[in-house]
Short mmCIF file of C-alpha atoms and ligand atoms in Angstrom, two decimals:
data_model
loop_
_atom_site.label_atom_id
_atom_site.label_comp_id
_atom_site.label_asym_id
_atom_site.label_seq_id
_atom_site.Cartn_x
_atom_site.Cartn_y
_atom_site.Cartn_z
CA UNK A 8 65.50 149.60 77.34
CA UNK A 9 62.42 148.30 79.00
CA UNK A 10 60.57 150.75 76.57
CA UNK A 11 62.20 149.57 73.51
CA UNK A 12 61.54 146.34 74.38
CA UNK A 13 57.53 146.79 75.40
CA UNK A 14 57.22 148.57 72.09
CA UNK A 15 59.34 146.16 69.99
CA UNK A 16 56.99 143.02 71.59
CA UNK A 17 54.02 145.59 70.57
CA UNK A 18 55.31 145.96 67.09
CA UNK A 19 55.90 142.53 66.68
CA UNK A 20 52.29 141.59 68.21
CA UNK A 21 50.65 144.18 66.58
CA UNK A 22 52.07 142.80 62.78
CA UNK A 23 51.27 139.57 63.49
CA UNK A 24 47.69 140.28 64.98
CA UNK A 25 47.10 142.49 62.23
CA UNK A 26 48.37 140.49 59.85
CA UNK A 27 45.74 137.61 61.07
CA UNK A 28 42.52 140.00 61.41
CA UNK A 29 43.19 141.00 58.04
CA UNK A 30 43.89 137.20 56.90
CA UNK A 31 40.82 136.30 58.61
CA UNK A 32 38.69 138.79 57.10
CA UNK A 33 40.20 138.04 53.50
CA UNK A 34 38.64 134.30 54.83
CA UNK A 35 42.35 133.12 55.39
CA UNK A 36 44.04 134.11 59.15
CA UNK A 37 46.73 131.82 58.63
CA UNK A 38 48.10 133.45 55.71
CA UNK A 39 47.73 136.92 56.91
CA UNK A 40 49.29 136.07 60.52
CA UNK A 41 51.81 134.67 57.81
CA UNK A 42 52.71 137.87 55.86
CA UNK A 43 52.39 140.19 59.23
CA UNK A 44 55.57 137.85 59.86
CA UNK A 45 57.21 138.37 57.11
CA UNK A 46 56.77 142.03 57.18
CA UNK A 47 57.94 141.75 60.51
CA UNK A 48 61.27 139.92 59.85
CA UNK A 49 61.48 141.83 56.18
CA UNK A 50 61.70 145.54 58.84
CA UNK A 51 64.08 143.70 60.73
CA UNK A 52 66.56 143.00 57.56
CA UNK A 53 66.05 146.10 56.61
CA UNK A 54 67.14 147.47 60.30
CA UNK A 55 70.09 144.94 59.83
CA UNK A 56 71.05 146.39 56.54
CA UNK A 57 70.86 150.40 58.04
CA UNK A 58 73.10 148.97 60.79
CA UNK A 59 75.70 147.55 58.65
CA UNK A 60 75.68 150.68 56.20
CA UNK A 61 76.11 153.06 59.25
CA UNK A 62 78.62 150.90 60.62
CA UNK A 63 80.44 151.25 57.70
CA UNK A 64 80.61 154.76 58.68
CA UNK A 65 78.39 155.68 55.41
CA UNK A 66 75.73 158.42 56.72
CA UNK A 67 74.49 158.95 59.72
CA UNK A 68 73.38 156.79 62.59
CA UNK A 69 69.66 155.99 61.40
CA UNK A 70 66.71 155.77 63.77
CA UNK A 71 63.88 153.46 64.11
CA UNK A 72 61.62 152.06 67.15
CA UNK A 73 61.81 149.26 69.44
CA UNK A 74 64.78 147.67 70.47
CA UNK A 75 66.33 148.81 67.47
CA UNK A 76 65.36 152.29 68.18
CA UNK A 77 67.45 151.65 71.73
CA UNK A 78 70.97 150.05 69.66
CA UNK A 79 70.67 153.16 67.39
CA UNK A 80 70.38 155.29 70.12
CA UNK A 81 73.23 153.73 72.30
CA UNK A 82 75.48 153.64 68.97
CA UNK A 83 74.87 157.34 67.95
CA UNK A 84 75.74 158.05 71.94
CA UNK A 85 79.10 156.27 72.05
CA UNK A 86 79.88 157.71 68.69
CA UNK A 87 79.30 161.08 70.09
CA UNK A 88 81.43 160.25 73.45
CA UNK A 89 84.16 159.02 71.03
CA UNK A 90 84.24 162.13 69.22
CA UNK A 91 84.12 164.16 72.29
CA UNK A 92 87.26 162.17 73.37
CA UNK A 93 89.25 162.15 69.95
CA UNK A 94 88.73 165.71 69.88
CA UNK A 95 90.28 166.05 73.39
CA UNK A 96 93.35 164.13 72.40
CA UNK A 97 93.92 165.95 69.56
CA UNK A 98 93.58 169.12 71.37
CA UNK A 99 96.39 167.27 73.76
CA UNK A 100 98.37 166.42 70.98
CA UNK A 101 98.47 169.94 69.40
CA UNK A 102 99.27 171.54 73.14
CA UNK A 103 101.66 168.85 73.78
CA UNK A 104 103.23 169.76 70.14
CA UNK A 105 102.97 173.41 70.49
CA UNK A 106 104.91 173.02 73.99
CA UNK A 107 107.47 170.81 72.61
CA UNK A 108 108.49 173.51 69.86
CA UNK A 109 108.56 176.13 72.31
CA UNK A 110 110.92 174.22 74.20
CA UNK A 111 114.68 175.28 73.56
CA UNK A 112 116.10 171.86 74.58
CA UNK A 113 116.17 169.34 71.94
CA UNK A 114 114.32 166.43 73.27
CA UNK A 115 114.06 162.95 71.04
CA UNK A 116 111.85 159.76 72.20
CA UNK A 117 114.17 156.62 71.14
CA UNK A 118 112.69 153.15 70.94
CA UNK A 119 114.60 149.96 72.73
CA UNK A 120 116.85 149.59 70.55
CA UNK A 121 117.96 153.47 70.26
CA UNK A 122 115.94 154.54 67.04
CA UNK A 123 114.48 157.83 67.09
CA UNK A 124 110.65 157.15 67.82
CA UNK A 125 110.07 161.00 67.88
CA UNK A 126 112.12 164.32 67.95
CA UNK A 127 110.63 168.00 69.00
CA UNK A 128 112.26 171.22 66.71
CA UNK A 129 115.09 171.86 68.79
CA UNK A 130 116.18 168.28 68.03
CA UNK A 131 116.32 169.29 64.53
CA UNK A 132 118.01 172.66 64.62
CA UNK A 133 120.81 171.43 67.37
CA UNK A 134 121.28 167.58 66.32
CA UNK A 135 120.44 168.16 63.02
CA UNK A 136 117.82 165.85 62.52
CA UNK A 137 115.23 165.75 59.47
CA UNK A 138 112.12 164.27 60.09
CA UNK A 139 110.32 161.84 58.66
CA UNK A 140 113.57 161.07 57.18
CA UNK A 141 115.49 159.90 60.10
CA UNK A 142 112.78 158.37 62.19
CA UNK A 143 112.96 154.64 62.63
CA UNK A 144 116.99 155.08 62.05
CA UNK A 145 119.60 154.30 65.03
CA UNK A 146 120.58 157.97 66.92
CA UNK A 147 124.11 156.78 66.65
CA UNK A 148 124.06 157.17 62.91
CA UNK A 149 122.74 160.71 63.08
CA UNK A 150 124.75 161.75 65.95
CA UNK A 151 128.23 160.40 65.56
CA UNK A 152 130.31 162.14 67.52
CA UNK A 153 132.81 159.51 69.67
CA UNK A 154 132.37 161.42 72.98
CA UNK A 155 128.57 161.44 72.13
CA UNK A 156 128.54 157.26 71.16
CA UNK A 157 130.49 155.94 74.04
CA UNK A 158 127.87 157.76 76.51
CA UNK A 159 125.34 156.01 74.38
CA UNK A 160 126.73 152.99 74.53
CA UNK A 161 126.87 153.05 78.54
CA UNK A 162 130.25 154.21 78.97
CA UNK A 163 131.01 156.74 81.80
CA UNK A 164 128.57 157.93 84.38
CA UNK A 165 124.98 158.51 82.82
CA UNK A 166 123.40 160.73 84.92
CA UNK A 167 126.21 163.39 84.21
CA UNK A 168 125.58 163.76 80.97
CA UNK A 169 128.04 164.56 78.09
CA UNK A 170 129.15 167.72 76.10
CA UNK A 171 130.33 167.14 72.54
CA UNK A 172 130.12 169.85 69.60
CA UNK A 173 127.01 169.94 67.46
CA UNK A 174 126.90 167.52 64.31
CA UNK A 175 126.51 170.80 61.94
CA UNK A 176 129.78 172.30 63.29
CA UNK A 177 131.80 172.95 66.18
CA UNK A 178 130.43 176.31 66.56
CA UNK A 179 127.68 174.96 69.00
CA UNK A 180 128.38 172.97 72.15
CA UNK A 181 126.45 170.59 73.14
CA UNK A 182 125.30 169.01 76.80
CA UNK A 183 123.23 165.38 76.60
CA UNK A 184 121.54 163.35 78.68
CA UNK A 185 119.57 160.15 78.40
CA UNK A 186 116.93 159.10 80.97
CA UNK A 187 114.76 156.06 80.65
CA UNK A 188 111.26 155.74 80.74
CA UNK A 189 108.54 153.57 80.26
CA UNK A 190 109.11 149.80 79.40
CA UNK A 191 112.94 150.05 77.59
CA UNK A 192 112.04 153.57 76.37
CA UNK A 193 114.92 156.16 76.67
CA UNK A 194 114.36 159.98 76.06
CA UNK A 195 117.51 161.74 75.15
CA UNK A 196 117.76 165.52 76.04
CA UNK A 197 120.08 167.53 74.56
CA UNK A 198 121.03 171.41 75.48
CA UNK A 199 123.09 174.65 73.95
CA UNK A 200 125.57 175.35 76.60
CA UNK A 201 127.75 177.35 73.90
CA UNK A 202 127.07 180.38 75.62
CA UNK A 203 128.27 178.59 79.04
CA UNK A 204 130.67 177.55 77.85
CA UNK A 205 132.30 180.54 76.23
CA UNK A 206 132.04 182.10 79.78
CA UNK A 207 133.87 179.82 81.49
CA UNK A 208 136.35 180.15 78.91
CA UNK A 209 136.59 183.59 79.21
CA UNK A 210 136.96 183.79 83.23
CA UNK A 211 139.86 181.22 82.65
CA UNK A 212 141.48 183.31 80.61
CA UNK A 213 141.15 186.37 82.78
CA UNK A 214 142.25 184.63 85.67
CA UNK A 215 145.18 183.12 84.03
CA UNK A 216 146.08 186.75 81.97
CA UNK A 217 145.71 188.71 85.37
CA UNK A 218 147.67 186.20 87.10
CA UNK A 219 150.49 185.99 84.69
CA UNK A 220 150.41 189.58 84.92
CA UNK A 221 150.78 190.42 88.53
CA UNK A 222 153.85 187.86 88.68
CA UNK A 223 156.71 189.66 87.12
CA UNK A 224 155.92 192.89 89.25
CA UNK A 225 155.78 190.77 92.03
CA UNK A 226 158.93 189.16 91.40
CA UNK A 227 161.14 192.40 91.38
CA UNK A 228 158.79 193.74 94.50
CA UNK A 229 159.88 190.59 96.58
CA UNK A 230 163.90 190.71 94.68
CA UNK A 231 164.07 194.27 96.10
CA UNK A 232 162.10 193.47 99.51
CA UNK A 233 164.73 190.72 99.96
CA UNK A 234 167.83 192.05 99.52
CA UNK A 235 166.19 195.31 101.68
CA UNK A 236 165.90 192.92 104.49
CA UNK A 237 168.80 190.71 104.45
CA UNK A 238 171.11 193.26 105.33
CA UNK A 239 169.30 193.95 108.04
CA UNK A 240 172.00 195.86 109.90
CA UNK A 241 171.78 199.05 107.31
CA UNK A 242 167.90 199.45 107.96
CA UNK A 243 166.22 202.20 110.24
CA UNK A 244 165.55 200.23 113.06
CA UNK A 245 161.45 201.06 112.22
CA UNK A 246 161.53 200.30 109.00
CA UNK A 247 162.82 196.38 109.69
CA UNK A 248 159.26 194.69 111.12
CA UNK A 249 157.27 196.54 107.90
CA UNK A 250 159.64 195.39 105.86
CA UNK A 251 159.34 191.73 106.86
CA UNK A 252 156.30 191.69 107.00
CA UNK A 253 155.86 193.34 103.55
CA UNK A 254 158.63 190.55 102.47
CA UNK A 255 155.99 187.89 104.21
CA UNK A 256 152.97 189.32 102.38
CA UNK A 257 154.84 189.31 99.22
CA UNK A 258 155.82 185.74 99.05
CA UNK A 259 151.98 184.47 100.39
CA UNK A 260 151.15 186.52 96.44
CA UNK A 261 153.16 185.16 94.99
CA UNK A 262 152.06 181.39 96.34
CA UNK A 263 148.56 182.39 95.32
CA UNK A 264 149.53 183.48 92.34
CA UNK A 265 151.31 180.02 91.38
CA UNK A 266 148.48 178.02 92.77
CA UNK A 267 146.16 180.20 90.58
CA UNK A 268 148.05 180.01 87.34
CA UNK A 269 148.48 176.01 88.64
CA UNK A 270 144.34 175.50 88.55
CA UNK A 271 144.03 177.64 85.12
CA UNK A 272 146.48 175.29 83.53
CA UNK A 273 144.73 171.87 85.24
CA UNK A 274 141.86 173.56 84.16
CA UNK A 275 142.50 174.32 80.34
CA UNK A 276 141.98 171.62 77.34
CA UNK A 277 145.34 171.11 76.94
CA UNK A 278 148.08 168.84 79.88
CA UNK A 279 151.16 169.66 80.57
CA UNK A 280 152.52 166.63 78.71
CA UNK A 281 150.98 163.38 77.89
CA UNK A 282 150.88 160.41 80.33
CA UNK A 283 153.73 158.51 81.46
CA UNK A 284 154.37 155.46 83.44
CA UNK A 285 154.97 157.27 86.80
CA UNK A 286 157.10 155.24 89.65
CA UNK A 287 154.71 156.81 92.32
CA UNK A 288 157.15 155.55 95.16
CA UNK A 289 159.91 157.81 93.66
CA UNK A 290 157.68 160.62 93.71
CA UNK A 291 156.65 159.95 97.30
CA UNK A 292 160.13 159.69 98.36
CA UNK A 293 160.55 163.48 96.74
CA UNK A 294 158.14 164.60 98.60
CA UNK A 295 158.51 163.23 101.84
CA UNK A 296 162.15 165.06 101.20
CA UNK A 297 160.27 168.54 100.29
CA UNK A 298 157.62 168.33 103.39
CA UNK A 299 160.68 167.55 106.12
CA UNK A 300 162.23 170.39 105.16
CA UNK A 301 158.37 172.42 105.49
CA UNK A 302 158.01 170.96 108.69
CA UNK A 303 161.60 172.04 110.04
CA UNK A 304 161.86 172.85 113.20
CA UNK A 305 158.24 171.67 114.26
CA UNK A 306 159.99 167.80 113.94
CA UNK A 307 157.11 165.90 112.46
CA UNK A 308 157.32 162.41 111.62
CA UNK A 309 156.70 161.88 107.83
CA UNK A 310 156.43 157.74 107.01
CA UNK A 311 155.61 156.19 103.87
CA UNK A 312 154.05 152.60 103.34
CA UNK A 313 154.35 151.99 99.41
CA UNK A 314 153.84 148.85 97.19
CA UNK A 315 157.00 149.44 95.28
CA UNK A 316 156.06 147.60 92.47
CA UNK A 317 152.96 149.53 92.28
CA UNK A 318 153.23 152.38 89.11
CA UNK A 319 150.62 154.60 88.03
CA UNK A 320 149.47 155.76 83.93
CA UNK A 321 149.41 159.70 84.34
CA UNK A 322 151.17 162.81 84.23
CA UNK A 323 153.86 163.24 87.17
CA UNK A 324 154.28 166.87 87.20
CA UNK A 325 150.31 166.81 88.16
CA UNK A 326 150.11 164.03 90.35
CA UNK A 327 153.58 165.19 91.99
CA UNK A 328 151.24 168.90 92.76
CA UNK A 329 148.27 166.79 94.08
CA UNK A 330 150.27 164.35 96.37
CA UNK A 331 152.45 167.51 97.55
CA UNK A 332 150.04 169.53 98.24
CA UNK A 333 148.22 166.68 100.55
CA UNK A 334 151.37 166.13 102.67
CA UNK A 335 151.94 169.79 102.78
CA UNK A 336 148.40 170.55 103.92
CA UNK A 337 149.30 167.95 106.76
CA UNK A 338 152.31 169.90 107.81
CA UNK A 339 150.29 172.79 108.23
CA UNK A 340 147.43 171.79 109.78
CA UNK A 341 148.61 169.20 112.31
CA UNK A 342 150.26 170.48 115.63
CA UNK A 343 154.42 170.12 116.06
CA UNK A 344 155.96 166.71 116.11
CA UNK A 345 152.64 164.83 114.48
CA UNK A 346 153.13 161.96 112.52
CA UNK A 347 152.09 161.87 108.84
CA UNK A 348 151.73 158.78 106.54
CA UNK A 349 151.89 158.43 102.92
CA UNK A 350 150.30 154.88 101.61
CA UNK A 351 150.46 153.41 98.40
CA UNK A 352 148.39 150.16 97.23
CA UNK A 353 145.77 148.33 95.87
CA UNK A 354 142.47 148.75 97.23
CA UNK A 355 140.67 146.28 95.23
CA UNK A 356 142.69 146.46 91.80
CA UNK A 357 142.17 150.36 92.14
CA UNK A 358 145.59 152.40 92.88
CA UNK A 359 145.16 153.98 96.32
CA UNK A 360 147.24 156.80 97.80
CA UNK A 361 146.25 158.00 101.21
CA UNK A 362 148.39 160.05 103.48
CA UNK A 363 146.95 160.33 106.83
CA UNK A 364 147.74 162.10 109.92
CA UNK A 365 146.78 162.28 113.32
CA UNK A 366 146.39 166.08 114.09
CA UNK A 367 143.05 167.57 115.33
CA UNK A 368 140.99 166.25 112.14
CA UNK A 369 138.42 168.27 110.54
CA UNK A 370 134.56 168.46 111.80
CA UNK A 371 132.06 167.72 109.57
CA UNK A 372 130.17 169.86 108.60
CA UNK A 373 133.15 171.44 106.69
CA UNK A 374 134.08 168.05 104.65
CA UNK A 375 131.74 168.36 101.74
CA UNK A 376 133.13 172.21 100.75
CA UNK A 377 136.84 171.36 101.95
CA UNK A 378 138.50 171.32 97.74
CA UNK A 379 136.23 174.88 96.90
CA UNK A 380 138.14 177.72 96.49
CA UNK A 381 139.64 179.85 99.24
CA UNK A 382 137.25 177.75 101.84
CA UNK A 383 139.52 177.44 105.15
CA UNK A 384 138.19 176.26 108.20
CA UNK A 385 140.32 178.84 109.94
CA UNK A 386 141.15 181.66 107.68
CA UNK A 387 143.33 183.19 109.99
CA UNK A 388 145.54 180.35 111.07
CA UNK A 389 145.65 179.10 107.45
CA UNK A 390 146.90 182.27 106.11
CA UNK A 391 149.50 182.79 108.99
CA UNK A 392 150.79 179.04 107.93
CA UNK A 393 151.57 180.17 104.36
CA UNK A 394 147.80 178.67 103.11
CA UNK A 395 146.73 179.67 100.23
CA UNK A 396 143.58 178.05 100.56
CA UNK A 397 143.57 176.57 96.90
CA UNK A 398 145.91 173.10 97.83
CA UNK A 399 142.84 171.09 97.72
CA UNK A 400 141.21 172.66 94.50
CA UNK A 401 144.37 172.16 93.00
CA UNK A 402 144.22 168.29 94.15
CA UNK A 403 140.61 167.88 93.15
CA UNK A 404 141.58 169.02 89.78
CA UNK A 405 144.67 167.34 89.01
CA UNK A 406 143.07 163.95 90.15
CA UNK A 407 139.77 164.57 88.04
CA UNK A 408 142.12 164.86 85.37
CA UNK A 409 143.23 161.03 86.06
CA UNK A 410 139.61 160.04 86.57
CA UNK A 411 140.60 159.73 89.86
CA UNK A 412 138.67 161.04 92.97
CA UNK A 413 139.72 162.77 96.33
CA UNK A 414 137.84 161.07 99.61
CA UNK A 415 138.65 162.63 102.97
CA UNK A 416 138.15 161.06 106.10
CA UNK A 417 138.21 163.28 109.21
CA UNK A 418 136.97 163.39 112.55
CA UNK A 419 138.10 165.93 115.52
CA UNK A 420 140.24 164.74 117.70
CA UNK A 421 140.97 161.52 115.22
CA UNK A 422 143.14 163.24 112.45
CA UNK A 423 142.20 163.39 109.06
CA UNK A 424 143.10 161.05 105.94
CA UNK A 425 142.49 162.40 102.67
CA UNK A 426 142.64 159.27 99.76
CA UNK A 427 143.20 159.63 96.07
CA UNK A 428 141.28 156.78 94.39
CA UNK A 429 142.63 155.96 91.05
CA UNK A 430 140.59 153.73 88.50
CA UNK A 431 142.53 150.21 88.34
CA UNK A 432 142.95 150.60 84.54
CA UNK A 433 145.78 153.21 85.82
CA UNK A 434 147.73 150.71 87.60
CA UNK A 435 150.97 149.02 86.18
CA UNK A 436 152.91 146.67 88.09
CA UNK A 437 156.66 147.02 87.39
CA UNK A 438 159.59 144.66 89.13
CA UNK A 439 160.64 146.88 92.25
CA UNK A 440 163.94 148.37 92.46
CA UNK A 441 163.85 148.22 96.31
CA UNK A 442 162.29 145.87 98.14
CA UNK A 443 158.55 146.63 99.28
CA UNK A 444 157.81 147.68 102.42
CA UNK A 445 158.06 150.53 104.08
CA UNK A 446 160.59 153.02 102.52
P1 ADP B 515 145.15 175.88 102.63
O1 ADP B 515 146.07 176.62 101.75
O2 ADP B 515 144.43 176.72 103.59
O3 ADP B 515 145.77 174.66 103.21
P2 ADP B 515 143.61 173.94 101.20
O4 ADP B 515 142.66 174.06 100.06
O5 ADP B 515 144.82 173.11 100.95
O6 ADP B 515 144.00 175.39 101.62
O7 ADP B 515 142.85 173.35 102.43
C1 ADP B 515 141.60 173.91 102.79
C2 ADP B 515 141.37 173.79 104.28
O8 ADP B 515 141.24 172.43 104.65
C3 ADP B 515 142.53 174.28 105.10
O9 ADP B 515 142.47 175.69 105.31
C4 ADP B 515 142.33 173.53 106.40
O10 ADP B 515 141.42 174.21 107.20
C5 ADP B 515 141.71 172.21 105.96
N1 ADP B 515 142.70 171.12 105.91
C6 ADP B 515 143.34 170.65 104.83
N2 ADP B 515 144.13 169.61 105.14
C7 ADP B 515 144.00 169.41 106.47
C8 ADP B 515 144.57 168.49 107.41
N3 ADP B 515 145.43 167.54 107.03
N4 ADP B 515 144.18 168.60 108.70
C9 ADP B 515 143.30 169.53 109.09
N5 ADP B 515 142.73 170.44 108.26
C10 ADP B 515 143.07 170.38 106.97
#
């Protein structure tokens, strides 16, 4: 810079000096200090015009001396730099591309307002999308599917996701999910779970075949086992405690059995029967009827607190196998002569049933796996109290079906209360036929 500029002052004093020794030797310095000016200010222009020209981005960057020697210099570096750096985005840009087709998910970048911004291959081979022709339009016109709109539109939980088939045909099943980035940006990812899908299927099936299956030769087994033991009198003194016990083992199949075929059904697409308007404290009087006679002998006290006029939108053979099972369970599981209570209400505008007891609760660490499969906290006493270990599966599924969820409360030593949470747009309030209260 300092260079330039010594030279530049050099050019310019040399021009004008020059310019007025040969003035002064024509016998006029004026005029000649004069036109070393000129030609001075005339190499300037012409630096000015070489400027513009390049700036234009016609030809190269042009050199020269002085200070304009330095701005050329500077300009032909920051053009390099900026070539260097467009280079490396584009080299970004093609990776990032490349990457983006490999992926399998579909992934599409939608603007605030939902319009596709930017879709990767997948997007176009599982949604169906064409680009350029549907970028810039809404998603929701593209992907129309109800299940798939109402997500968009906020509805339901959205880090779950949805499933919906693909646009093209329902061949293909679909999983999305939308998560937001950036200022009001959303990217919507969508995956094939077809193949998922069609397992899950297909181990439904099998368990619902194989149980259907084993229950008709289980039913004559258990017929003959039955009348073997009830006249007990005719049997071979050693042959009556096998026999029981085979009679015992028997009936716990057959309970698995119907609890099995019970989850393959809540399971499947299709209900047993559409909703009804259920009178829930009808059904809790049923089953406060079925549970005394369970508890027999071992006297517990079974109490229910119910808002009469409290009825619930679902299906009452399902909710009757949820609410059973619950009360059941608390037969089981609590010691002789406990007391067990079944409460119906509003817990702010949502439908609340809880039935709680005060056995020996459950510790903690077992809550969380408590509605899997076959998970007991003691195998061995559940299974010698007729457990089947699938009561709360079975109530986790039958209430998911009413978009309802299962909360249990339990502590040792404090007894255990296990609530079904129903959403309040399930509640219908009817005149009572009794009086509220407890029943
Ligand atoms: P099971 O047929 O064994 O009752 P469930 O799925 O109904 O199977 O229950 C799973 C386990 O949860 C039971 O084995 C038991 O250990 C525990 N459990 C369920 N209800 C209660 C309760 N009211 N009190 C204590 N433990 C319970």
């Amino acid at each position: 810079m300092i260079r330039g500029a010594v030279a530049e002052t050099a050019l310019g004093g040399g021009l004008l000096a020059g310019g007025a020794l040969l003035g002064w030797m024509a016998g006029d310095a004026g005029l000649g200090a004069g036109l070393g000016l000129l030609a001075y200010v005339a190499w300037h222009v012409r630096n000015i015009l070489r400027l513009i020209v390049s700036l234009r981005g016609d030809g190269d960057t042009p050199e020269s001396v002085g200070l304009w020697g330095d701005l050329f210099e500077t300009l032909h570096r920051s053009r390099r730099e900026a070539t260097t750096t467009r280079r490396r985005l584009a080299q970004i840009v093609q990776r990032f591309e490349e990457s983006s087709a490999a992926l399998p998910d579909a992934a599409v970048v939608l603007g605030e307002d939902g319009t596709i911004d930017w879709c990767n291959e997948a997007a176009q081979r599982l949604l169906g999308l064409r680009t350029p022709r549907d970028l810039g339009q809404r998603i929701t016109n593209v992907v129309r599917h109800p299940a798939f709109v109402a997500y968009f539109n906020g509805e339901g939980e959205r880090s779950a996701g949805v499933e919906f088939p693909a646009p093209q045909g329902d061949a293909l099943m679909l999983h999305a999910q939308i998560v937001s980035f950036g200022q009001g940006r959303r990217l919507l990812v969508v995956r094939d779970v077809t193949q998922g899908r069609r397992l899950e299927q297909v181990r439904r099936d099998f368990v619902a075949n194989a149980s259907h299956e084993l229950r008709t030769p289980l039913t004559v087994i258990y017929g003959f086992l039955e009348t073997l033991v009830s006249d007990e009198a005719a049997l071979p003194v050693r042959w009556r405690r096998p026999l029981e016990l085979m009679t015992q083992q028997t009936l716990r199949m057959q309970r698995i059995i119907d609890d099995m075929l019970m989850l393959a059904q809540l399971e499947g697409d299709g209900g047993q029967g559409a909703d009804a308007d259920v009178d829930i404290l009808n059904l809790l009087q049923l089953i406060r009827g079925e549970a005394i006679a369970l508890s027999g002998s071992r006297g517990h006290r079974i109490e229910i607190h119910a808002d009469a006029s409290l009825w619930l939108r679902g299906n009452e053979a399902e909710l009757r196998s949820a609410f059973a099972n619950l009360v059941d369970n608390a037969v089981q599981h609590t010691p002789d002569g406990s007391t067990i209570t079944m409460r119906w209400r509003l817990q702010d505008d949502s439908p609340l049933l809880e039935v709680q007891d005060n056995g020996e609760g459950i510790a903690a660490e077992h809550l969380p796996r408590l509605s899997e499969r076959f998970y007991r906290v003691d195998a061995s006493r559940s299974r010698a109290r007729g457990g089947t270990g699938l009561g709360l599966a079975i109530v986790k599924h039958a209430l998911a079906r009413h978009d309802a969820q299962l909360r249990i409360r339990s502590a040792l030593g404090e007894g255990s209360t296990f609530g079904c949470l129903f959403p309040p747009e399930r509640a219908l309030h009817r005149a009572p036929r009794q009086a509220p209260g407890t029943a």
